Coordinates of C-alpha atoms in Angstrom, one line a residue:
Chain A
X1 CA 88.9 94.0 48.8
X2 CA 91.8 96.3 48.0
X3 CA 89.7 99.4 46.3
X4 CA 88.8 101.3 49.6
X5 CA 86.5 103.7 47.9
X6 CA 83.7 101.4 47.3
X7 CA 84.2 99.6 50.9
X8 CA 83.7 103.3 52.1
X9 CA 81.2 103.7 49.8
X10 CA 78.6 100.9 50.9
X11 CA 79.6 101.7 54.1
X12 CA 78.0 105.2 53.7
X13 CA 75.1 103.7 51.6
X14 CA 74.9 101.1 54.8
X15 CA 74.4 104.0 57.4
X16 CA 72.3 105.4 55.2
X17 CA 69.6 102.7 54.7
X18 CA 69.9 101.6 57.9
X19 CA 67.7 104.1 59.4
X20 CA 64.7 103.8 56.5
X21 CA 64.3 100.3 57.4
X22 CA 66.4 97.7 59.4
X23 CA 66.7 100.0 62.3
X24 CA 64.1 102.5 61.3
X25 CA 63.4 105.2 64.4
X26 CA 59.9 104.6 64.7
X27 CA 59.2 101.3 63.8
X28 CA 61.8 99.2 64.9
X29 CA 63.8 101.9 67.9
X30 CA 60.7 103.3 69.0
X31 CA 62.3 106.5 69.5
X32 CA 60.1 110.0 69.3
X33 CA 57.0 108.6 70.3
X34 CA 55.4 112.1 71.2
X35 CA 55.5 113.8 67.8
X36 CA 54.6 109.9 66.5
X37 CA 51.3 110.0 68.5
X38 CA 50.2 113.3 68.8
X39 CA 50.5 114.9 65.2
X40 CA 50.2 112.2 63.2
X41 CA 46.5 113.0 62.9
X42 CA 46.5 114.2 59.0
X43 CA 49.0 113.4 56.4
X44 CA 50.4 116.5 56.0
X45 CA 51.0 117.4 59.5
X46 CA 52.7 114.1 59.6
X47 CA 54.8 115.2 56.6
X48 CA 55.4 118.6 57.8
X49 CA 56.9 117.3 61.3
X50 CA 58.9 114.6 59.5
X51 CA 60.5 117.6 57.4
X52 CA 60.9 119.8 60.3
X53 CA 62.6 117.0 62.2
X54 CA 64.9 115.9 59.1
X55 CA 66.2 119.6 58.7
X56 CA 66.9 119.8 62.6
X57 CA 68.6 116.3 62.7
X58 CA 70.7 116.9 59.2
X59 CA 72.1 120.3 60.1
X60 CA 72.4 119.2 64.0
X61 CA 74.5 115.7 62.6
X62 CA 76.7 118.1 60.5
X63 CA 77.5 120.5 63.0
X64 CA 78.2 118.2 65.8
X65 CA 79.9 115.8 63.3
X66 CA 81.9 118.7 62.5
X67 CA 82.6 120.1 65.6
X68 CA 83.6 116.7 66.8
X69 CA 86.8 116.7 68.3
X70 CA 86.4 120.8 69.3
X71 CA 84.2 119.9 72.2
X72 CA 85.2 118.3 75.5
X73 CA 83.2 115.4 76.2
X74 CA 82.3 116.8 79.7
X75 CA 80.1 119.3 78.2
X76 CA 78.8 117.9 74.9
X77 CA 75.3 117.1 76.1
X78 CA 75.1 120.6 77.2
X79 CA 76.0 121.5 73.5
X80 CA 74.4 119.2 71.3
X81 CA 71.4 120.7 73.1
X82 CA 72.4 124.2 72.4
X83 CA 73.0 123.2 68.5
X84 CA 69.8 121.2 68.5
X85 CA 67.4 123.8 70.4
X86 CA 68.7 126.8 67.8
X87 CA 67.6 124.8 64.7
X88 CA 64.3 123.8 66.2
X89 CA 63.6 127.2 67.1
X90 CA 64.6 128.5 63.5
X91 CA 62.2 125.5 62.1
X92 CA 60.0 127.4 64.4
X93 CA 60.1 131.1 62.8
X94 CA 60.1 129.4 59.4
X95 CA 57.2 127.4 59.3
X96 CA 55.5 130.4 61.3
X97 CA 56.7 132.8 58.4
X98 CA 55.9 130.1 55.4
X99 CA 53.5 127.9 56.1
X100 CA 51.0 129.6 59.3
X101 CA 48.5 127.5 58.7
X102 CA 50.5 124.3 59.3
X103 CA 52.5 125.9 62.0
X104 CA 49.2 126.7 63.7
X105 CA 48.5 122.7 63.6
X106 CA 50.9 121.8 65.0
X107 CA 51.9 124.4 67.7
X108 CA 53.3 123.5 70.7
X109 CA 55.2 120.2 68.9
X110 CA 57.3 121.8 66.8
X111 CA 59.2 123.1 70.0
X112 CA 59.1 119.9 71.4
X113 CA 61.2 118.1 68.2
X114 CA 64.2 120.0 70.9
X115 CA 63.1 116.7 73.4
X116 CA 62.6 114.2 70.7
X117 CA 65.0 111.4 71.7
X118 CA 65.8 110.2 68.1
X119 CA 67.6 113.6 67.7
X120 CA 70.0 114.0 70.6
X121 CA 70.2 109.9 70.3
X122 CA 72.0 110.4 66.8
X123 CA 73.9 113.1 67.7
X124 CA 75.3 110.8 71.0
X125 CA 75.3 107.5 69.1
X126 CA 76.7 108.5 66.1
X127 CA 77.6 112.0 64.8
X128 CA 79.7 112.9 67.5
X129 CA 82.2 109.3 66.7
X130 CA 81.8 109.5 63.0
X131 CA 83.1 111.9 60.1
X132 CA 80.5 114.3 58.2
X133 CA 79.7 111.9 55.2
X134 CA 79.0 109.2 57.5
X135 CA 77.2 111.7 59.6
X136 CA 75.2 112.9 57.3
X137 CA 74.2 109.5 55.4
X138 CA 73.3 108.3 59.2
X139 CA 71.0 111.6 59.7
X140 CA 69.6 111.3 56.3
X141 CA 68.3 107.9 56.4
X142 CA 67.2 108.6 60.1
X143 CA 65.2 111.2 59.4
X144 CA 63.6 109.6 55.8
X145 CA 63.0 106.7 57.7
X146 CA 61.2 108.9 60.8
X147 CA 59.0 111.0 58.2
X148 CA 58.1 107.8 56.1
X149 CA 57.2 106.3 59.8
X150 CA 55.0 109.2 60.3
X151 CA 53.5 109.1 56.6
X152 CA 52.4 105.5 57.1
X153 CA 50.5 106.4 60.6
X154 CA 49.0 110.0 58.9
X155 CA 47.8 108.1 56.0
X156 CA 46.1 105.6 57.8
X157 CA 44.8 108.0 60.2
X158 CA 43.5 110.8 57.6
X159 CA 41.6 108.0 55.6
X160 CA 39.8 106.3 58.0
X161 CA 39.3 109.2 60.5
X162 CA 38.5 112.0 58.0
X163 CA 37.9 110.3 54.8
X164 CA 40.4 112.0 52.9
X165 CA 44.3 112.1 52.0
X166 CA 46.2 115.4 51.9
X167 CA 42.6 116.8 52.0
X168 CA 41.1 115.5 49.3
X169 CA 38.2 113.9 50.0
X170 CA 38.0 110.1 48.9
X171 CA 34.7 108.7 49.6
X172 CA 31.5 110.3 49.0
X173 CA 29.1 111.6 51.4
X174 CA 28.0 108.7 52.4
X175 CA 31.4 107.8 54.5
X176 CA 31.1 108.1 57.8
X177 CA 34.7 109.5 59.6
X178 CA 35.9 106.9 62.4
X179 CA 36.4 109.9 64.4
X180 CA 38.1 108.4 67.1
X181 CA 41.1 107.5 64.5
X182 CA 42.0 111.1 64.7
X183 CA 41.4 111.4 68.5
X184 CA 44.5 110.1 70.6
X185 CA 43.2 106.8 71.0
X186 CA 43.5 106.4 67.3
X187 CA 47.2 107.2 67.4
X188 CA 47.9 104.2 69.7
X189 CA 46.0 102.1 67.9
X190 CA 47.4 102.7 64.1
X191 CA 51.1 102.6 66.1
X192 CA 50.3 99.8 67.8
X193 CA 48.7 97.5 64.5
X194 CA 51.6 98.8 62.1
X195 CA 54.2 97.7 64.9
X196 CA 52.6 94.4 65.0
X197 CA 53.2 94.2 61.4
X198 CA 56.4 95.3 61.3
X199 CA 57.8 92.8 64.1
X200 CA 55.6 90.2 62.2
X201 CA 57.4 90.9 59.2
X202 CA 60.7 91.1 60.7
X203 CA 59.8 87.8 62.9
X204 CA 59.0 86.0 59.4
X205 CA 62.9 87.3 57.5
X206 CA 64.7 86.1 60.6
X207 CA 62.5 82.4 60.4
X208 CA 63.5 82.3 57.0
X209 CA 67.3 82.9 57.3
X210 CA 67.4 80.3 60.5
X211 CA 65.3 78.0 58.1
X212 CA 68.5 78.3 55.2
X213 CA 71.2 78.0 57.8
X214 CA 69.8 74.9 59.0
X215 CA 69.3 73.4 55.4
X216 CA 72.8 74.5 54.4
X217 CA 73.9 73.0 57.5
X218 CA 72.5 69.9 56.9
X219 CA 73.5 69.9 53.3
X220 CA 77.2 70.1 54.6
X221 CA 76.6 67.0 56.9
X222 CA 75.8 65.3 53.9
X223 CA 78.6 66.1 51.9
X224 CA 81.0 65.5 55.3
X225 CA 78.9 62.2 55.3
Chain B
X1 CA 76.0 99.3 69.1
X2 CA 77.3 98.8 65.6
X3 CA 78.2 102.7 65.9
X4 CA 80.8 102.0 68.4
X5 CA 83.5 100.3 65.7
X6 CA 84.2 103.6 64.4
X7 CA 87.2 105.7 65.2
X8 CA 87.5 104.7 68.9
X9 CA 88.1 107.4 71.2
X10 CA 91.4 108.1 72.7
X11 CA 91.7 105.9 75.8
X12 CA 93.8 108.8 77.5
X13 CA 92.0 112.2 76.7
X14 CA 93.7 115.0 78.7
X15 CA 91.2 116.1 81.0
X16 CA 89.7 119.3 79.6
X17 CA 90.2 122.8 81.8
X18 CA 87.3 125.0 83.2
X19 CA 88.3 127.5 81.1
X20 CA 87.9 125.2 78.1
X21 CA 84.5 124.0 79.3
X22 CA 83.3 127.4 79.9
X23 CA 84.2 128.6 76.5
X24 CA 82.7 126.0 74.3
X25 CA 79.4 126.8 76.1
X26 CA 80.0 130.6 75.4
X27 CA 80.8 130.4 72.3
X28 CA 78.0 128.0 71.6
X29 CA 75.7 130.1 72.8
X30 CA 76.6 133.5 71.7
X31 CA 76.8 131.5 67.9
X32 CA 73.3 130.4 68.5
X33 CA 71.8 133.7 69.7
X34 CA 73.5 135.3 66.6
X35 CA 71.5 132.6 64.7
X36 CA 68.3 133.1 66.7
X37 CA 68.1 136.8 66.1
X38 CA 68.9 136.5 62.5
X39 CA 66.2 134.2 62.0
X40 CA 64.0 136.3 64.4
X41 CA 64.4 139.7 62.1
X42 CA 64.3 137.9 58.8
X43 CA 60.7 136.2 59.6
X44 CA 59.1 138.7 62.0
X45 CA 57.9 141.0 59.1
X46 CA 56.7 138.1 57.2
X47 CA 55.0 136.3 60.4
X48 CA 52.9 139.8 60.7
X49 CA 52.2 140.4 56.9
X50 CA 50.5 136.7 57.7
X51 CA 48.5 137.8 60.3
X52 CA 47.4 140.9 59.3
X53 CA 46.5 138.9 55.7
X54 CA 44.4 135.6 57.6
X55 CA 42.4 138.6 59.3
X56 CA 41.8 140.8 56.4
X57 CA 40.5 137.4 54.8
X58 CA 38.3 136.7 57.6
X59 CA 36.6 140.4 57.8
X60 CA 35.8 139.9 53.5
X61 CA 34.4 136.5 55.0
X62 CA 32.1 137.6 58.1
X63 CA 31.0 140.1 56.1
X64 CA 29.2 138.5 52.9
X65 CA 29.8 141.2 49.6
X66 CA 32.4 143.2 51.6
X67 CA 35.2 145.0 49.3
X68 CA 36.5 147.0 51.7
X69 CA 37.1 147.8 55.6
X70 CA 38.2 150.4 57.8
X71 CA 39.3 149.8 61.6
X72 CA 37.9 151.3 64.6
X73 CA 39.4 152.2 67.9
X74 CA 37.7 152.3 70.9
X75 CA 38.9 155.5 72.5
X76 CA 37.8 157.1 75.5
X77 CA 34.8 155.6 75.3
X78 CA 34.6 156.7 71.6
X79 CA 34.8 155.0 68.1
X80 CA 37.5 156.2 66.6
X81 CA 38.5 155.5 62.4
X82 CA 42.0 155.1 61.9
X83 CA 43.5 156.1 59.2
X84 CA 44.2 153.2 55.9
X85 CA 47.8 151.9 56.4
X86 CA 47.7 152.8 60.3
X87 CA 50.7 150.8 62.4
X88 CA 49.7 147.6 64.0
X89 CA 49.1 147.8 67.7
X90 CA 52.3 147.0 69.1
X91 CA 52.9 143.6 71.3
X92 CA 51.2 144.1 74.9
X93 CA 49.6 147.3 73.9
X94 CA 46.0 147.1 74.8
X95 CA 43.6 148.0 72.0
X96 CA 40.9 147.4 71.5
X97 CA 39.1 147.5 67.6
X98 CA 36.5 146.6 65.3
X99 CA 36.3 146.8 61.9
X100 CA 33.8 148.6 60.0
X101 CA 33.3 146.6 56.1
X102 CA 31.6 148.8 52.2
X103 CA 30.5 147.0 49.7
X104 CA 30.2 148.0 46.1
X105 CA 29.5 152.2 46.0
X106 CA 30.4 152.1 49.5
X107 CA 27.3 151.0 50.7
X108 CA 27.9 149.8 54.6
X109 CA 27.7 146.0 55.1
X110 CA 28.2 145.8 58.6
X111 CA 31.1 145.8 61.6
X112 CA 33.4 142.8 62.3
X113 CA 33.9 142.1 65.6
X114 CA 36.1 139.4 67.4
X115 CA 35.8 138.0 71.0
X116 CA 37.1 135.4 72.7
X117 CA 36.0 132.5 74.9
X118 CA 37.3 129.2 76.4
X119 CA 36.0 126.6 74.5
X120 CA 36.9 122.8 75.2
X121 CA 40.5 122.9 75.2
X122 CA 41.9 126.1 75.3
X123 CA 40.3 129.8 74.1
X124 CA 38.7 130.0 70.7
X125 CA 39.0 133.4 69.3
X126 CA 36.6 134.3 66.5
X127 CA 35.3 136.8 64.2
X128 CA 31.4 137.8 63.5
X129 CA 29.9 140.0 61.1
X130 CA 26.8 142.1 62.4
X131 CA 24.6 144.1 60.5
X132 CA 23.1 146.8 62.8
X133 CA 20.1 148.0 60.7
X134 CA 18.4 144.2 60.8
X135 CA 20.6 143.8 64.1
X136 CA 21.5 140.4 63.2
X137 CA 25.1 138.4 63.0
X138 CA 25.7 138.0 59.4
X139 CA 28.7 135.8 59.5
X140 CA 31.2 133.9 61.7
X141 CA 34.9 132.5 61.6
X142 CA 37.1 130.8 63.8
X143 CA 40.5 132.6 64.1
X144 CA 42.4 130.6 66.3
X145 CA 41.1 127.4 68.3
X146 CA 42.5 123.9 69.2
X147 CA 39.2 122.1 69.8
X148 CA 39.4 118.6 69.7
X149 CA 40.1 117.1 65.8
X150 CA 36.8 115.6 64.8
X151 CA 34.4 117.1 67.6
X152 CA 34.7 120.4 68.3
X153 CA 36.7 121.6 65.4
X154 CA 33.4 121.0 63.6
X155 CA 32.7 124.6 64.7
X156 CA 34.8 126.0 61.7
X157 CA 34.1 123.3 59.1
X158 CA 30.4 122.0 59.7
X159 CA 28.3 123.5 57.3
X160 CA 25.0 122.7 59.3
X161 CA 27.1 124.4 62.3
X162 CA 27.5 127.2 59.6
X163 CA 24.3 127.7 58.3
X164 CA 23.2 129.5 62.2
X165 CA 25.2 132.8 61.1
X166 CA 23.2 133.5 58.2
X167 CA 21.0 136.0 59.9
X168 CA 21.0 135.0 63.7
X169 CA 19.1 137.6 65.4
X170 CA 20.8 139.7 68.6
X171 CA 18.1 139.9 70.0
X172 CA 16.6 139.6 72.8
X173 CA 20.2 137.5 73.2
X174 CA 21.8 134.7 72.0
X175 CA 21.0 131.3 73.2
X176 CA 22.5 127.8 72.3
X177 CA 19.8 125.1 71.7
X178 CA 20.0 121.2 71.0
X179 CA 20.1 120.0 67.2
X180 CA 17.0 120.2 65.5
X181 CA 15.2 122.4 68.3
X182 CA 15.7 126.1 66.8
X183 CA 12.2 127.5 66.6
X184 CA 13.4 131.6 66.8
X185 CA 16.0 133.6 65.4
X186 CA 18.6 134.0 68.0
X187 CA 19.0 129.9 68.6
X188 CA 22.1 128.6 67.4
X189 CA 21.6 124.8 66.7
X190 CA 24.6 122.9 68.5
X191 CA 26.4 120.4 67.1
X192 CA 26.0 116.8 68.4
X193 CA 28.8 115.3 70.2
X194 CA 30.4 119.0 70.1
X195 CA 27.8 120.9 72.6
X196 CA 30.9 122.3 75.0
X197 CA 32.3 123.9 71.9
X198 CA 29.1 125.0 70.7
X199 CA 27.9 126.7 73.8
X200 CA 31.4 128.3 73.9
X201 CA 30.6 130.0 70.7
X202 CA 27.2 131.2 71.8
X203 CA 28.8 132.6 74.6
X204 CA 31.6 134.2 72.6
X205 CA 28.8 136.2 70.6
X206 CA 26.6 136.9 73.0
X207 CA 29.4 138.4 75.2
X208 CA 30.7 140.0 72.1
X209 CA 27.4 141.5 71.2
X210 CA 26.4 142.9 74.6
X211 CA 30.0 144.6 75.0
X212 CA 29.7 146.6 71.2
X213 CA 26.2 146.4 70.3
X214 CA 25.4 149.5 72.4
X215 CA 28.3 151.6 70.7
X216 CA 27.8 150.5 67.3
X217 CA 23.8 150.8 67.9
X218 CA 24.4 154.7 68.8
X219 CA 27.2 155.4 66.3
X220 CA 26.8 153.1 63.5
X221 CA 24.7 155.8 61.3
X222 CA 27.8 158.0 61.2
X223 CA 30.1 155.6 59.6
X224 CA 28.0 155.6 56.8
X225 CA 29.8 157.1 53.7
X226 CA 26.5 157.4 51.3
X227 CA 23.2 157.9 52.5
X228 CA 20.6 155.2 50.7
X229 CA 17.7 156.4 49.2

């Protein structure tokens, strides 16, 4: 307990992981639901907002992080939208400029990550309170954990609503696409089984750890016995 | 929250001043404009180099065994051929062009044209190849579009879809007809569940077709660079 550096180091590994899993945006917070539903319809659209949205929340974390104690608290909404909105609209011009024809999937959404709640929800909750390692281990793992959220939903959608993954086709010609799994209705519906299996999962971990306490309870009644 | 054991804030923060207030936005803003124009200029070149590239690909495309294209202007009535490496028309000038494609020995293939037309969801804008000496559409691709994923964006991908712009004939006009009911030349066979879409892109030609055809029709022999034997 008395070397500091490694308490401060699990503590940034802590914020870190946090976000992939145990309070993972998506999954568990249920934050950004518009980019979740409506461009999750192909894997790599899915990967491509999940990397737009991580570079937007990293540098947005750092600057605010940063910037902490430079702006007045009566106005820092105001600028974490300012900071935010710039870097969504330089996402914009990039993936105009580098990647058009991704950029022309996913149009008007890539504007929108400036509304996406998980963003200015980090920057509120935790950049503006917390120094720039922490900031950034926090934006990191929020933003790996929101792309891998997205992943899961655009794998699952691709392959069962196209019959392919990252365009290459996987069955034969003799699958035929669910097309509604590629149609909004399909976006609810993948959401809504993988969050079913995700509470399920998280329903089961917290059954077993009340399950130990109880026999470790009993097993001190026996020894107090 | 677990966020909220870290580094508490200051029970008594001074209360900040307007001036202070009005700053921090200023200077936030006039940072991120500085930003915003940076990024702006550094991609705008590129953004156009893109454009100017997905069309070029979509001319050699509408136009099977194309090598090379000139553009035409519609001036005064008149078709005019710009000259190779003229200026893009700049944003919100009104211009209005085709594009004339040579194949090998500079024999003339045929004039791309694009039109527009709302589809489903929003416009779909398209480019079509027509030969005038058989006066037929000899190709067709979808520029921009946001047809519904699955249905309607079956009009770029659907090789059936496809196979109508082989040699759909111009005339008398173009008509739209239910899958598996082409009998003539100028019926485009719709795709099922996609009909709206379809339609839209019958429309889109035939509109096209009756705007240029009677331009390109009187002019077309002069934009020949070698006269065939």
């Amino acid at each position: 307990m008395n070397q500091p550096t490694t308490i401060e180091r699990s503590r940034t590994a802590e914020e870190f992981l946090k976000g992939i899993w145990k309070e993972n945006p998506v999954f568990v917070a249920v934050l950004g639901m518009c980019p979740t539903l409506a461009v999750t319809n192909t894997a790599i659209n899915s990967l491509a907002m999940g990397l737009a949205t991580t570079f937007v929340l990293v540098f947005s974390s750092l600057l605010v992080s940063s910037l902490r104690n430079a702006i007045p608290k009566q106005v820092r909404i105001t600028t974490f939208i300012i900071i935010i909105a710039t870097f969504v609209t330089v996402v914009d011009f990039m993936l105009a400029a580098l990647v058009p024809q991704v950029h022309k999937e996913l149009g008007a959404f890539i504007a929108l990550i400036v509304v996406n709640c998980l963003i200015l929800g980090r920057q509120e909750a935790f950049a503006s309170k917390n120094n720039i390692k922490l900031a950034l281990a926090d934006a990191l793992g929020m933003s790996l954990g929101f792309t891998f959220a997205l992943l899961c939903i655009g794998v699952v959608r691709e392959i069962l609503g196209s019959g392919s993954l990252f365009n290459i086709p996987l069955f034969g010609s003799g699958f035929e696409p669910w097309v509604i799994m590629i149609m909004p209705p399909g976006g609810f519906f993948t959401l809504g089984f993988l969050l079913l299996f995700f509470n399920w999962l998280q329903k089961r971990r917290k059954a077993r750890q009340e399950s130990g306490r109880q026999s470790t309870q009993y097993e001190e009644a026996r020894e107090f016995l | 929250m677990e966020e909220e054991k870290s580094q508490p804030v200051p029970a008594t923060e001074p209360e900040a001043s307007s001036f202070r207030l009005i700053s921090t936005l200023g200077l936030a803003g006039f940072f991120s404009g500085i930003v915003l124009v940076g990024a702006f200029l550094y991609t705008k070149p590129i953004i156009e180099a893109n454009r100017a590239m997905a069309l070029q690909q979509a001319i050699f495309k509408v136009l099977p065994g194309c090598t090379s294209f000139r553009t035409l202007e519609l001036q005064d009535g008149q078709l005019v051929m710009l000259e190779e490496g003229a200026p893009e028309p700049k944003e919100g000038e009104e211009v209005r062009r085709i594009y004339v494609g040579y194949g090998p020995k500079d024999k003339l293939i045929g004039f791309a044209i694009s039109g527009e037309e709302p589809g489903y969801q929003d416009l779909i804008i398209a480019l079509f190849g027509y030969n005038p000496e058989e006066k037929v559409v000899i190709g067709f691709e979808v520029l921009e579009s946001k047809e519904t994923p699955g249905l309607g964006d079956k009009i770029m991908k659907d090789p059936g879809f496809r196979a109508n712009f082989g040699s759909l004939a111009a005339e008398p006009s173009v008509t739209v007809v239910k899958k598996g009911e082409k009998k003539k030349d100028n019926e485009i066979e719709a795709i099922t569940g996609a009909t709206i879409s379809s339609k839209a892109v019958g429309r889109l030609l035939e509109k096209s077709l009756v705007e240029w055809r009677p331009l390109i029709e009187e002019h077309w022999q002069e934009f020949k660079k070698v006269e065939e034997e």
